[in-house]
Amino acid sequence: MAVPKVDKKLLEQLEEMGFSLARSIRSLHYSGNTSLEDAMNWIVEHENDSDIDEIPLVPMDINLDATKPFPITEEVKIKAQNLRIGANQLSKRKEKELEREGEKERIQAGKRIMEAKKTAEENARKRMIALREAEKEEESKAREKIRQKFEADKAERRSRLGISPAATSSVQSASTASHMPVTSTKKVELLCDCLRSLRRYHKDEDARVKKAFQILPIYIRNVVKNPDVEKYRKIRLSNPIFQESVGSLIGGVRFLELCGFERTNRGQFLYLPREKVDMVTLNSALSALHSAITNPFFGLLSVDSVELP
């Protein structure tokens, strides 16, 4: 394939009139290289062709005889000028149309982004509500377990003392309803708040927090099972195992103090006097630790907490 041969003089005249080389060659080729006027008429008829500014290729050469120069009259010049003006106006209209389409697309994209953002925020809000509900439910279950444990311990004490439940129901029920559940609930809240604060203070140390939540029940359970054995009620603060797992965490010692442990020997030991062993408090502590271990959302959404040293 090759560029078709056209009349050079006519080609020069078309280029002098402002037409591109490709358009000039195409018009001369398809108008038969007859005259300048035929070439211009072809351009007028085909100015909207998508390939008008592409140089045509032909499989054969065309031998042309020299033609007489076509005089460029004033009418021809006007026609050429009108063609150029029309082409420029068409190009501008296309540009404006493209700009309008682009602006519409930008507006639509902005709306889509805003809708996606609102949807994401709404989903995040729903997730937060679900997490809060899950934590509240877990704490409610923990309180119920403590209450049941308290009732069971009370029944066991009455049985050991040989007191009939019916004989003490009037006094004991009033005392339990008015005092013990309130104290127990308050203690549970303090213990849970302490554990939440510990987790928040060390939110980037999940492994250490998890280990502390696993070690603390061991100390408390030893006292529950052996309240008369002093070694289980005394903890050396400088003990490496205790320091690594509990003592070095903000809130670890405070949790044990809420369980009844006291600092003795100038702060060298944590000691729980036998007369201050409160099984209800210790069982509440175990329940709070169980909730902290089993609830994956424990402490993540809490805001209020006890003041830790």
PDB file of C-alpha atoms in Angstrom, residues 210 213-214 217 288-296 298:
ATOM      1  CA  LYS A 210      -3.759 -12.325  78.356  1.00  0.00           C
ATOM      2  CA  PHE A 213      -5.680 -12.602  83.072  1.00  0.00           C
ATOM      3  CA  GLN A 214      -4.559 -16.238  83.276  1.00  0.00           C
ATOM      4  CA  PRO A 217      -7.114 -16.463  88.857  1.00  0.00           C
ATOM      5  CA  ALA A 288     -14.694 -10.849  86.319  1.00  0.00           C
ATOM      6  CA  LEU A 289     -11.493 -12.525  85.136  1.00  0.00           C
ATOM      7  CA  HIS A 290     -13.514 -15.225  83.363  1.00  0.00           C
ATOM      8  CA  SER A 291     -15.447 -12.508  81.519  1.00  0.00           C
ATOM      9  CA  ALA A 292     -12.209 -10.704  80.617  1.00  0.00           C
ATOM     10  CA  ILE A 293     -10.724 -13.900  79.168  1.00  0.00           C
ATOM     11  CA  THR A 294     -13.763 -15.224  77.304  1.00  0.00           C
ATOM     12  CA  ASN A 295     -15.260 -11.957  76.025  1.00  0.00           C
ATOM     13  CA  PRO A 296     -13.229 -10.748  72.999  1.00  0.00           C
ATOM     14  CA  PHE A 298     -13.989  -6.872  77.039  1.00  0.00           C
TER      15      PHE A 298
END
